[in-house]
Amino acid sequence: MQFGGVVAVDNLSLHVEQGEIVALIGPNGAGKTTAFNCITGVYKPTNGQVYYQDQLIVSNHPQGKMKALYAGQNKDAYKQVLEPTPDRITKLGLARTFQNIRLFKTQTAFENVLIATHLHRTSNLLTATLRLNHAEEKRMRQHALDMLEVVGLADLKDELATSLPYGMQRRLEIARALATKPRLLLLDEPAAGMNPQETDDLGRFIVDIKQRFDLTVFLIEHHMDLVMDISDRIYVIDFGRLIATGRPDEVQDNPDVITAYLGVDEE
Amino acid sequence: MKKAKIVLSLLLIIAAVALVGYTLSSQGDLHDLVMRLDPQNLAAADSRMQKARDRVLDGLPEGDRTKDLRNLDRYLEGYGPQLELDGENGLELFVYRNGPSLLAAGIALAVIGAALLITQLKALAKYRKPAVYLALAALLYAGVYIVENIAGASSMLMTVLKKGAIYALIAVSMNLLNGFTGLFSLGQAGFMLVGAYTYAIFTIASDSRIQVYQYYDGGLVQFALPTLVAIVLAGLVAAFFAYLIGLPVLRLKSDYLAIATLGFAEIIRAIFQYDGLGPITNGSNLLRKFTTFDTALFPFAVAGACIALIVLLIHSTYGRSFKAIRDDEVAAEAMGINLFRHKQMSFVISSFFAGVGGALLAMYQTTVQASAFKASMTYEILLIVVIGGMGSITGSILASFLFVASSEWWLRFLDNELVIGGVQIPLLRSGFRMVVFSVVIMVMVLFYRRGIMGDKEFNFSSLFKPRVKKGGGVRG
């Protein structure tokens, strides 16, 4: 992924197995969120591919003349590959949360989660407007309530999303992501701004929902305790490049990682 | 408490039925009544009085109500003091005179009573909400009908109400786009124009076409559609234009979108004035002699139905995703909402209703000319939406009535020169109205920055529901 002259993510190869909890760590500005954004279609990678369940979902995004050439060669894959918009990727079963919380500000906690049920609708504009989708609407509401229950916010469902405490807003984002019925949950710094106690709870919570919904979890995190606690495997990147990978204990002792985090010892 | 309400609602229904029955029964025997008004038969001695009375009586078999009433008025005006107008006769006369209004009131009362009964019965709890809305609609339409009967169809009040209802529909359609989907579009006047023209073109009576299209040999279209079909068609054509314009334009954001839609609205206006399209659009000449309405109930019915549809849409899963797009596009997209498709949907629907509103406006004005649909018309609507509150349906409706009333009626006196005691009041002259109006709007925007209603809705149902609602019910 390249922004003008800056190569934000370079030659990075990640692999997540089904049922794993995999963490992506690295110092500030290492390119973690950029990698995330490439996977979820927010950015279109200048060069690179994303496969999900052996299916190519994001591919290099040629511009200009290259685009026409590419479209000519791969007619079938053209639409899917050239327009990997986030909504398509979410429909495939990849749901995400955001580093800087992005809740729907004017809406209640319940409405926030309810919106995420929209993508599995079977009603069309007409049936929804004329309320012919009663059963579905009821299902949507129930599903949203269930998700709020899962994250423990059922009592606060009618609170305005932005009036919730910080930690709860994070949980609400997770509930919203879960409401899209994902298979792979991508969490972008879910513990940012939390105290150790909350972080601990969050770790248990992530493991819990992973088992409950049979999820695969891929997360970016700065809290090392959390990462070491729950991850099956860890990728470490710095300046957009992969510098280490492996089980938590392996990564912890890797000299490259220590250097990246603590800086190079000049002596 | 509950029992009292049930009894009350039953009483309401009984009273309503009695009212309707009495009104209906007293409509037929005016002949009798007129004779009874003059027990001593003074008319026999006064030939002019006899004539006036005979005119009333002779007119009755024709069954023309307005004519009957006019004759009756003339008779009563001339000889009122000599007639027995007190007591029962007076009441009967009142009932006859206000028959339709009383009927409307009776029916509205019956509906309200039934609705109240439904809200109190557990077995019918499912229909509680529709019942409340039905009661409100009955109240509204009966109210409009009665006011029209009392104030007269061409009174200033009715003019304001008609135009207000039409503007309310257009403002709500714009609010759907600007307030609920967060798309800052300024193309409303263009889509109104498309709607107005489509409606006008397809409802001009065949034999008047040669007159209207005098420069184009009677025009191309040589048939007329039924009114309602033409209104729906007006909406569809506007929606189709919106679809085409939306394809390139909706990829833009905020200010750029506003400029592009404004430009397209102007282009549409120019195209409709183009001489080459004269056989269809009559060039830059007026379109007239198409079907119009003469009762305010028509615009109220159409606008009411359309606004009801928009409200239903906003509270459906699609409306929720529109609001999500407004709040945060990135998050909405990450939740699986296809941005472009939903924006396109909102744009097309908004334009459909703007087109319907344009058709109604054409009916209200009785003539259509493309040059009237300038950008300033869009600004008027935008003003209503902003004053009412972005994202508030009731706000838009309220604001459009206030806007129309103050621009057409309440501030009229400022345009007339006024002399009190030989001194001419300064500043009062033609055009001063708009100065005051602008100042009022500025003050409003300064003090109610988010509009009259903000993004809240005015809540009627709390007037009907006795219990304290659970939180969150007030929000739209």
XYZ file of C-alpha atoms in Angstrom:
743
model
C 0.000 0.000 0.000
C 1.503 3.228 -1.155
C 0.379 6.801 -0.479
C 2.229 8.970 -2.985
C 5.882 8.450 -2.118
C 5.228 6.778 1.220
C 5.060 3.029 1.283
C 2.914 2.457 4.338
C 2.744 -1.298 4.160
C 5.422 -3.130 2.251
C 5.651 -6.779 1.379
C 3.527 -7.837 4.305
C 2.035 -11.285 4.293
C -0.448 -12.265 6.963
C -2.262 -15.527 7.409
C -5.118 -16.208 9.778
C -6.495 -19.723 10.299
C -10.083 -20.331 11.139
C -10.743 -20.269 14.878
C -7.539 -18.464 15.768
C -6.989 -15.266 17.659
C -4.197 -13.487 15.840
C -2.728 -10.161 16.889
C -0.944 -7.572 14.817
C 1.354 -5.383 16.845
C 3.946 -2.773 16.162
C 5.048 0.676 17.236
C 3.049 3.762 16.342
C 2.935 4.451 12.623
C 4.034 0.948 11.736
C 1.150 0.504 9.312
C -1.137 -1.699 11.360
C -4.339 0.201 10.681
C -3.360 0.643 7.046
C -3.073 -3.121 6.751
C -6.486 -3.395 8.351
C -7.958 -0.871 5.975
C -6.590 -2.809 3.012
C -8.217 -5.989 4.244
C -11.591 -4.351 4.825
C -11.595 -2.438 1.571
C -11.331 1.075 2.964
C -8.075 1.466 1.043
C -7.432 -0.184 -2.274
C -3.942 -1.633 -2.203
C -1.643 -0.439 -4.968
C -0.242 -3.912 -5.125
C -1.344 -6.969 -3.198
C -4.144 -9.433 -2.634
C -6.465 -10.498 0.125
C -7.910 -14.006 0.124
C -10.801 -15.016 2.313
C -11.785 -18.684 2.428
C -9.661 -19.260 -0.686
C -11.545 -16.559 -2.524
C -9.805 -13.482 -3.849
C -11.622 -10.529 -2.322
C -9.205 -7.636 -2.685
C -6.633 -7.366 -5.393
C -4.108 -4.860 -6.634
C -5.937 -1.847 -7.801
C -4.593 -0.755 -11.151
C -5.299 2.788 -12.215
C -5.932 4.378 -15.592
C -4.874 2.345 -18.622
C -3.967 -0.615 -16.473
C -7.544 -0.801 -15.298
C -9.018 -1.290 -18.761
C -6.421 -3.920 -19.549
C -7.177 -5.729 -16.325
C -10.898 -5.621 -16.867
C -10.469 -7.139 -20.299
C -8.527 -10.079 -18.950
C -10.641 -10.953 -15.940
C -14.185 -10.178 -16.834
C -15.743 -12.335 -14.136
C -13.617 -11.176 -11.304
C -13.643 -7.589 -12.451
C -16.403 -6.151 -10.315
C -15.540 -8.079 -7.216
C -11.869 -7.299 -7.436
C -11.851 -3.759 -8.659
C -14.482 -2.514 -6.291
C -13.727 -4.142 -2.989
C -15.919 -1.682 -1.152
C -16.214 -2.189 2.609
C -19.887 -3.109 2.400
C -19.184 -6.040 0.069
C -16.447 -7.267 2.337
C -18.666 -6.993 5.387
C -21.272 -9.041 3.560
C -18.681 -11.764 3.030
C -18.417 -12.092 6.803
C -15.596 -9.774 7.831
C -16.727 -7.234 10.413
C -14.559 -4.612 12.002
C -14.376 -2.025 14.729
C -12.543 1.269 14.516
C -9.531 2.615 16.350
C -11.155 6.007 16.881
C -14.694 4.972 17.796
C -17.131 5.511 14.975
C -20.602 5.121 16.373
C -23.672 6.715 14.816
C -23.708 9.772 16.998
C -27.336 10.846 16.923
C -28.691 7.390 17.598
C -29.229 5.222 20.618
C -27.176 2.171 21.456
C -29.989 -0.058 20.236
C -30.372 1.788 16.937
C -26.634 1.584 16.391
C -26.731 -2.192 16.588
C -29.998 -2.398 14.663
C -28.420 -0.716 11.630
C -25.923 -3.547 11.369
C -28.763 -6.000 10.774
C -29.688 -4.162 7.588
C -27.310 -6.077 5.362
C -29.066 -9.395 5.901
C -32.451 -7.980 4.925
C -34.678 -9.833 2.523
C -37.225 -7.056 2.262
C -37.048 -4.493 -0.476
C -37.823 -0.823 -0.309
C -41.536 -1.297 -0.917
C -42.186 -4.098 1.525
C -40.134 -2.371 4.199
C -41.971 0.915 3.767
C -45.400 -0.671 3.796
C -44.453 -2.786 6.816
C -44.981 -6.069 5.001
C -41.740 -7.339 6.524
C -43.133 -7.550 10.025
C -41.560 -10.859 10.873
C -38.173 -9.830 9.584
C -38.295 -6.526 11.401
C -39.059 -8.362 14.607
C -36.147 -10.725 13.992
C -33.819 -7.795 13.353
C -34.819 -6.116 16.594
C -34.459 -9.328 18.535
C -31.037 -9.973 17.040
C -29.893 -6.454 17.916
C -31.175 -6.912 21.470
C -29.353 -10.236 21.737
C -26.116 -8.628 20.642
C -26.534 -5.861 23.217
C -27.162 -8.573 25.792
C -23.941 -10.304 24.781
C -21.854 -7.202 25.429
C -23.813 -6.381 28.571
C -25.446 -3.195 27.375
C -29.057 -4.353 27.261
C -29.999 -2.053 30.134
C -28.561 0.963 28.372
C -30.132 0.298 24.999
C -32.025 3.570 24.876
C -29.069 5.731 25.835
C -27.562 7.911 23.169
C -24.494 6.067 21.889
C -22.149 8.981 22.469
C -23.360 9.518 26.026
C -22.060 6.098 27.072
C -18.745 5.841 28.922
C -15.721 5.177 26.751
C -15.349 1.511 27.582
C -18.993 0.851 26.820
C -18.729 2.626 23.492
C -15.987 0.144 22.584
C -18.248 -2.721 23.575
C -21.083 -1.208 21.603
C -18.878 -1.141 18.530
C -18.149 -4.820 19.031
C -21.872 -5.520 19.417
C -22.515 -3.658 16.201
C -19.847 -5.651 14.393
C -21.276 -8.901 15.792
C -24.737 -7.971 14.550
C -23.508 -8.287 10.963
C -23.045 -12.022 11.720
C -19.338 -12.147 10.888
C -17.045 -15.166 10.637
C -13.930 -13.055 11.045
C -13.894 -10.214 13.526
C -11.308 -7.496 13.019
C -10.705 -5.392 16.119
C -8.686 -2.212 15.779
C -7.211 -1.428 19.210
C -10.227 -2.580 21.206
C -8.527 -1.778 24.521
C -7.297 1.696 23.648
C -7.862 4.057 26.556
C -8.927 1.325 28.970
C -7.479 0.794 32.443
C -5.866 -2.556 33.362
C -9.042 -3.882 34.966
C -11.158 -3.084 31.910
C -8.484 -4.482 29.629
C -8.535 -7.721 31.570
C -12.304 -7.966 31.242
C -12.082 -7.224 27.550
C -9.570 -10.051 27.045
C -11.915 -12.537 28.659
C -14.800 -11.086 26.701
C -13.026 -11.520 23.349
C -12.202 -15.151 24.096
C -15.790 -15.651 25.215
C -17.454 -14.271 22.085
C -14.949 -16.063 19.904
C -16.095 -19.384 21.317
C -19.731 -18.441 21.484
C -20.054 -17.331 17.864
C -17.387 -19.622 16.451
C -15.378 -16.619 15.298
C -11.913 -15.992 14.090
C -10.421 -12.863 15.621
C -7.741 -10.649 14.172
C -6.800 -7.698 16.314
C -4.463 -4.749 16.529
C -3.477 -3.895 20.057
C -0.968 -1.955 22.086
C -1.653 -3.507 25.468
C 0.972 -6.239 25.528
C -0.602 -8.037 28.478
C -3.810 -8.470 26.573
C -2.067 -9.545 23.386
C 0.149 -12.065 25.168
C -2.822 -13.394 27.119
C -5.282 -14.202 24.397
C -3.422 -14.481 21.087
C -2.610 -17.778 19.457
C -0.126 -16.117 17.140
C 1.352 -12.651 16.780
C 2.631 -10.671 13.834
C 4.974 -7.771 14.561
C 5.464 -5.056 11.966
C 7.575 -1.948 11.882
C 7.730 0.651 9.116
C 5.293 -1.443 7.121
C 7.476 -4.543 7.140
C 7.048 -7.784 8.975
C 9.804 -8.148 11.546
C 8.668 -11.121 13.569
C 5.962 -13.711 13.835
C 5.115 -16.637 16.057
C 3.593 -17.670 19.365
C 3.459 -14.983 22.073
C 6.454 -16.342 24.002
C 8.556 -16.566 20.844
C 7.772 -13.004 19.850
C 8.401 -11.671 23.328
C 12.039 -12.742 23.239
C 12.726 -11.756 19.640
C 15.558 -9.197 19.608
C 14.152 -7.428 16.555
C 10.909 -6.810 18.370
C 12.638 -5.452 21.412
C 14.683 -3.162 19.204
C 11.616 -1.936 17.379
C 9.830 -1.125 20.598
C 12.693 0.205 22.662
C 14.828 1.701 19.940
C 18.333 0.728 18.856
C 20.907 0.719 21.559
C 23.624 3.034 20.288
C 26.319 1.589 22.561
C -59.834 5.330 35.305
C -59.873 2.870 32.486
C -63.562 2.236 32.767
C -64.211 5.965 32.650
C -62.279 6.172 29.397
C -64.214 3.338 27.834
C -67.473 4.979 28.864
C -66.198 8.292 27.521
C -65.290 6.770 24.171
C -68.679 5.054 23.930
C -70.377 8.353 24.754
C -68.309 10.029 22.052
C -69.404 7.496 19.489
C -73.049 7.766 20.522
C -72.883 11.563 20.412
C -71.249 11.411 16.992
C -73.878 9.035 15.638
C -76.616 11.248 17.064
C -75.038 14.314 15.492
C -74.724 12.652 12.110
C -78.246 11.293 12.295
C -79.755 14.619 13.320
C -77.828 16.507 10.649
C -78.881 14.074 7.955
C -82.502 14.112 9.020
C -82.702 17.905 9.035
C -81.223 18.298 5.566
C -84.351 17.311 3.727
C -87.132 19.387 5.254
C -86.022 22.930 4.453
C -89.362 23.500 2.785
C -91.102 22.829 6.044
C -88.675 24.973 7.975
C -89.041 27.958 5.715
C -92.793 27.790 6.115
C -92.469 27.535 9.882
C -90.191 30.588 9.980
C -93.185 32.655 9.036
C -96.029 31.391 11.225
C -98.324 34.367 10.624
C -97.718 34.070 6.885
C -96.612 37.700 6.556
C -95.434 36.863 3.085
C -99.016 36.666 1.889
C -99.372 40.395 2.604
C -95.979 41.433 1.189
C -95.465 40.494 -2.431
C -91.665 41.110 -2.387
C -91.274 38.950 0.647
C -93.408 36.322 -1.038
C -91.134 36.470 -4.052
C -87.982 36.047 -1.979
C -89.468 33.106 -0.161
C -90.718 31.518 -3.333
C -87.264 31.798 -4.785
C -85.966 29.710 -1.904
C -88.727 27.173 -2.212
C -88.589 26.936 -6.002
C -84.853 26.391 -5.926
C -85.089 23.445 -3.561
C -86.031 20.703 -6.042
C -82.969 21.580 -8.145
C -80.780 20.394 -5.291
C -78.057 23.008 -5.775
C -76.878 23.622 -2.253
C -74.876 26.804 -2.831
C -77.782 28.325 -4.719
C -80.242 27.320 -1.994
C -78.031 28.890 0.633
C -77.685 32.089 -1.379
C -81.454 32.380 -1.806
C -81.983 31.629 1.860
C -79.435 34.272 2.865
C -81.114 36.864 0.698
C -84.501 36.022 2.166
C -83.228 36.144 5.749
C -81.228 39.314 5.232
C -84.190 41.140 3.878
C -86.898 39.948 6.254
C -85.009 38.489 9.202
C -86.547 40.808 11.848
C -90.061 39.712 10.892
C -89.307 36.000 11.057
C -89.196 33.548 13.920
C -85.490 32.823 14.095
C -85.196 31.902 17.769
C -85.286 28.588 19.523
C -85.801 25.437 17.538
C -86.060 27.200 14.201
C -82.720 28.909 14.733
C -81.077 25.618 15.635
C -82.527 23.875 12.601
C -81.386 26.690 10.375
C -77.882 26.471 11.834
C -77.810 22.719 11.272
C -78.975 23.131 7.699
C -76.477 25.848 6.976
C -73.527 23.927 8.453
C -74.718 20.485 7.449
C -71.539 19.281 5.730
C -69.319 20.682 8.492
C -71.415 19.020 11.163
C -71.350 15.751 9.258
C -67.576 15.952 9.018
C -67.331 16.761 12.703
C -69.639 13.861 13.536
C -67.627 11.384 11.500
C -64.367 12.665 12.997
C -65.833 12.335 16.496
C -66.958 8.792 15.760
C -63.484 7.853 14.504
C -61.826 9.448 17.508
C -64.200 7.668 19.848
C -63.517 4.357 18.151
C -59.774 5.001 18.309
C -59.995 5.807 22.000
C -61.934 2.606 22.546
C -59.294 0.609 20.684
C -56.497 2.088 22.759
C -58.295 1.017 25.922
C -59.138 -2.547 24.956
C -56.456 -5.115 25.557
C -57.681 -7.459 22.858
C -57.108 -4.797 20.205
C -53.722 -3.620 21.496
C -52.181 -4.523 18.158
C -54.141 -1.802 16.394
C -53.426 0.854 18.971
C -50.956 2.833 16.901
C -52.871 2.818 13.599
C -55.997 3.803 15.531
C -54.281 6.841 17.006
C -52.994 7.922 13.605
C -56.388 7.335 12.028
C -57.982 9.530 14.693
C -55.422 12.263 14.057
C -56.022 12.091 10.316
C -59.792 12.259 10.844
C -59.331 15.287 13.088
C -57.083 16.990 10.558
C -59.279 16.423 7.533
C -62.508 17.247 9.332
C -60.814 20.399 10.628
C -59.674 21.456 7.170
C -63.103 20.741 5.717
C -64.923 22.706 8.398
C -62.514 25.641 8.187
C -62.953 25.668 4.427
C -66.732 25.698 4.765
C -66.658 28.514 7.264
C -63.881 30.665 5.809
C -64.748 30.091 2.159
C -62.646 28.255 -0.381
C -60.953 31.354 -1.768
C -60.146 33.019 1.553
C -56.588 33.914 2.481
C -56.594 31.282 5.205
C -57.401 28.513 2.735
C -54.835 29.804 0.256
C -52.193 29.599 2.951
C -53.348 26.152 4.026
C -53.274 24.800 0.471
C -49.866 26.188 -0.356
C -48.623 25.254 3.088
C -49.640 21.615 2.596
C -47.878 21.488 -0.771
C -44.745 23.126 0.594
C -44.851 20.754 3.550
C -44.643 17.775 1.204
C -41.765 19.300 -0.743
C -39.947 20.335 2.426
C -40.321 16.849 3.890
C -39.009 15.320 0.674
C -36.007 17.636 0.841
C -35.558 16.806 4.508
C -35.419 13.127 3.631
C -32.373 13.903 1.522
C -30.692 16.722 3.445
C -31.748 15.981 6.984
C -31.963 12.200 7.062
C -29.432 11.040 4.500
C -27.030 13.942 4.931
C -26.845 14.680 1.217
C -26.711 18.413 0.705
C -28.655 18.663 -2.547
C -30.118 21.812 -4.029
C -31.945 20.331 -6.998
C -35.449 20.387 -5.570
C -36.814 23.142 -7.843
C -35.655 21.187 -10.892
C -37.541 18.071 -9.872
C -40.598 20.125 -8.953
C -40.462 21.593 -12.426
C -40.320 18.156 -14.007
C -43.296 17.068 -11.901
C -45.309 20.193 -12.615
C -44.708 19.982 -16.348
C -45.397 16.268 -16.557
C -48.648 16.726 -14.713
C -49.705 19.750 -16.764
C -48.815 18.206 -20.107
C -50.823 15.071 -19.474
C -53.980 16.584 -18.003
C -54.796 19.429 -20.388
C -58.197 18.606 -21.818
C -57.938 17.518 -25.462
C -60.146 20.294 -26.783
C -58.150 23.053 -25.063
C -54.828 21.850 -26.416
C -55.109 23.829 -29.622
C -55.490 26.975 -27.518
C -52.671 26.226 -25.094
C -50.207 25.059 -27.725
C -51.174 27.820 -30.106
C -47.661 28.177 -31.505
C -47.147 24.446 -31.893
C -50.325 23.273 -33.637
C -51.868 21.804 -30.525
C -48.747 19.991 -29.389
C -47.754 16.357 -29.617
C -49.623 14.850 -26.711
C -53.259 14.531 -27.700
C -54.806 12.709 -24.774
C -55.462 13.441 -21.114
C -54.803 11.156 -18.171
C -56.855 10.891 -14.974
C -55.640 13.291 -12.287
C -54.195 10.765 -9.854
C -52.458 8.793 -12.594
C -50.907 12.011 -13.871
C -49.706 12.913 -10.368
C -48.020 9.544 -9.929
C -46.544 9.871 -13.411
C -45.205 13.316 -12.464
C -43.405 11.735 -9.532
C -42.070 8.886 -11.649
C -40.679 11.164 -14.341
C -38.994 13.349 -11.706
C -37.592 10.198 -10.119
C -36.264 9.036 -13.475
C -34.482 12.357 -14.004
C -33.060 12.027 -10.499
C -31.807 8.539 -11.279
C -29.926 9.753 -14.338
C -28.507 12.804 -12.575
C -27.626 10.750 -9.514
C -25.375 8.379 -11.433
C -22.548 10.907 -11.803
C -23.472 13.420 -9.124
C -23.894 11.257 -6.040
C -20.234 10.336 -6.042
C -19.584 13.885 -4.900
C -19.686 15.040 -1.319
C -21.245 17.945 0.593
C -20.697 21.321 -1.100
C -19.727 19.806 -4.431
C -22.944 17.822 -4.492
C -24.912 20.988 -3.718
C -23.314 22.867 -6.588
C -23.738 20.009 -9.037
C -27.417 19.457 -8.212
C -28.069 23.189 -8.380
C -26.479 23.210 -11.815
C -28.571 20.280 -12.981
C -31.742 21.973 -11.780
C -30.873 25.008 -13.888
C -30.100 22.794 -16.880
C -33.479 21.104 -16.538
C -35.137 24.512 -16.484
C -33.280 25.571 -19.596
C -34.194 22.355 -21.413
C -37.890 22.754 -20.623
C -37.817 26.268 -22.039
C -36.063 25.124 -25.199
C -38.060 26.021 -28.263
C -37.294 22.739 -30.037
C -39.256 20.855 -27.389
C -42.176 23.202 -27.876
C -44.668 20.579 -29.101
C -44.311 18.909 -25.697
C -43.369 21.625 -23.219
C -44.875 24.599 -25.050
C -41.450 26.256 -25.045
C -41.243 29.224 -22.749
C -44.997 29.801 -22.902
C -47.461 29.120 -20.155
C -49.146 25.771 -19.743
C -52.719 26.205 -18.578
C -56.193 24.687 -18.681
C -55.168 21.500 -16.972
C -57.138 19.825 -14.195
C -56.898 21.630 -10.880
C -58.448 21.164 -7.462
C -61.048 23.380 -5.862
C -61.096 22.022 -2.343
C -58.157 22.148 0.034
C -58.869 18.547 0.953
C -57.174 17.375 -2.224
C -53.683 18.772 -1.568
C -54.068 17.769 2.074
C -54.974 14.218 1.100
C -52.161 13.785 -1.432
C -49.513 15.548 0.667
C -50.687 13.704 3.769
C -50.460 10.303 2.084
C -47.015 11.104 0.675
C -45.687 12.370 3.995
C -47.076 9.280 5.698
C -45.165 7.134 3.199
C -41.963 9.089 3.831
C -42.382 8.715 7.587
C -42.930 4.973 7.188
C -39.828 4.782 5.018
C -37.724 6.712 7.522
C -38.707 4.360 10.308
C -38.029 1.267 8.222
C -34.711 -0.501 7.978
C -33.884 1.570 4.895
C -34.549 4.804 6.735
C -32.266 3.634 9.506
C -29.465 3.036 7.050
C -30.043 6.506 5.567
C -29.522 7.945 9.026
C -26.431 5.802 9.475
C -24.981 7.254 6.272
C -25.713 10.738 7.550
C -24.006 10.084 10.871
C -20.887 8.344 9.617
C -20.319 7.163 6.070
C -17.265 5.086 6.867
C -18.946 3.238 9.706
C -22.128 2.779 7.670
C -20.159 1.218 4.856
C -18.316 -1.021 7.290
C -21.740 -2.212 8.503
C -22.472 -3.514 5.024
C -24.497 -0.588 3.706
C -23.829 0.051 0.048
C -23.305 3.799 0.109
C -23.977 4.582 -3.493
C -27.092 2.454 -3.769
C -28.640 3.879 -0.644
C -27.788 7.451 -1.572
C -29.265 6.860 -4.995
C -32.368 5.396 -3.387
C -32.829 8.393 -1.122
C -32.191 10.813 -3.970
C -34.689 9.136 -6.278
C -37.381 8.856 -3.600
C -36.911 12.457 -2.537
C -37.212 13.559 -6.152
C -40.305 11.425 -6.669
C -42.083 13.307 -3.902
C -40.681 16.623 -5.083
C -42.225 15.796 -8.457
C -45.578 15.036 -6.828
C -45.241 18.305 -4.917
C -44.508 20.089 -8.179
C -47.678 18.629 -9.698
C -49.694 19.855 -6.732
C -48.071 23.269 -7.011
C -49.061 23.384 -10.669
C -52.646 22.603 -9.679
C -52.530 25.283 -7.006
C -51.175 27.921 -9.376
C -53.412 26.766 -12.258
C -50.638 27.709 -14.698
C -47.086 26.451 -15.135
C -44.107 28.255 -16.521
C -40.555 26.954 -16.305
C -39.123 30.355 -15.459
C -40.874 30.250 -12.066
C -38.844 27.266 -10.886
C -35.647 29.165 -10.203
C -33.019 28.326 -7.649
C -34.714 30.777 -5.296
C -37.548 28.277 -5.002
C -35.070 25.674 -3.780
C -33.753 28.179 -1.267
C -37.275 28.779 0.015
C -37.666 25.062 0.616
C -34.202 24.811 2.126
C -35.090 27.674 4.442
C -38.200 25.817 5.576
C -36.180 22.677 6.210
C -33.535 24.548 8.184
C -36.061 26.546 10.193
C -38.079 23.429 10.926
C -34.988 21.492 11.863
C -32.840 19.168 9.777
C -34.071 15.680 10.460
C -37.477 16.579 11.853
C -40.565 15.793 9.787
C -42.963 17.641 12.045
C -40.539 20.547 12.092
C -40.623 20.787 8.304
C -44.415 20.639 8.233
C -44.786 23.258 10.940
C -42.205 25.523 9.346
C -43.767 25.346 5.902
C -47.145 26.519 7.199
C -45.499 29.271 9.217
C -43.344 30.260 6.263
C -46.205 30.400 3.785
C -48.477 32.177 6.259
C -45.979 34.885 7.099
C -44.723 35.419 3.568
C -48.200 35.495 1.980
C -50.448 36.746 4.706
C -49.307 37.929 8.110
C -46.710 40.358 6.843
C -48.792 41.623 3.932
C -49.686 44.833 5.748
C -46.047 45.894 5.606
C -46.332 46.263 1.850
C -49.159 48.767 2.035
C -48.611 52.430 2.731
C -50.333 53.403 5.905
C -51.457 56.847 6.988
C -52.473 57.422 10.577
C -53.752 60.872 11.538
C -52.385 62.469 8.423
C -48.882 61.132 9.099
C -47.506 58.568 6.713
C -45.813 55.781 8.627
C -42.252 55.579 7.322
C -40.732 52.472 5.728
C -44.081 50.859 4.895
C -43.998 50.432 1.175
C -44.037 47.716 -1.390
C -41.165 45.310 -0.773
C -40.660 46.161 2.893
C -42.350 42.880 3.795
C -39.406 40.912 2.466
C -36.977 43.008 4.531
C -38.849 42.263 7.744
C -39.249 38.636 6.707
C -35.504 38.267 6.179
C -34.781 39.825 9.564
C -37.246 37.476 11.233
C -35.555 34.516 9.602
C -32.116 35.728 10.642
C -33.259 36.133 14.234
C -34.824 32.673 14.136
C -31.682 31.055 12.837
C -29.594 32.884 15.435
C -31.705 31.805 18.374
C -32.907 28.433 17.195
C -29.738 27.342 15.542
C -30.973 23.826 14.969
C -34.440 24.852 13.843
C -37.712 24.930 15.716
C -37.684 21.231 16.412
C -33.988 20.308 16.179
C -34.010 16.701 15.093
C -36.812 15.817 17.508
C -40.370 15.107 16.507
C -43.447 16.755 17.911
C -45.152 13.935 19.714
C -48.911 13.677 19.493
C -49.274 10.199 20.906
C -48.237 11.338 24.371
C -51.518 13.242 24.434
C -53.382 9.988 23.987
C -51.338 7.594 26.034
C -52.069 7.786 29.740
C -49.022 5.882 30.928
C -45.462 7.124 31.150
C -43.606 5.903 28.108
C -40.346 4.093 28.200
C -37.405 6.263 27.280
C -36.376 6.814 23.712
C -39.888 6.985 22.345
C -39.728 10.648 21.536
C -36.926 10.388 19.065
C -37.710 10.002 15.401
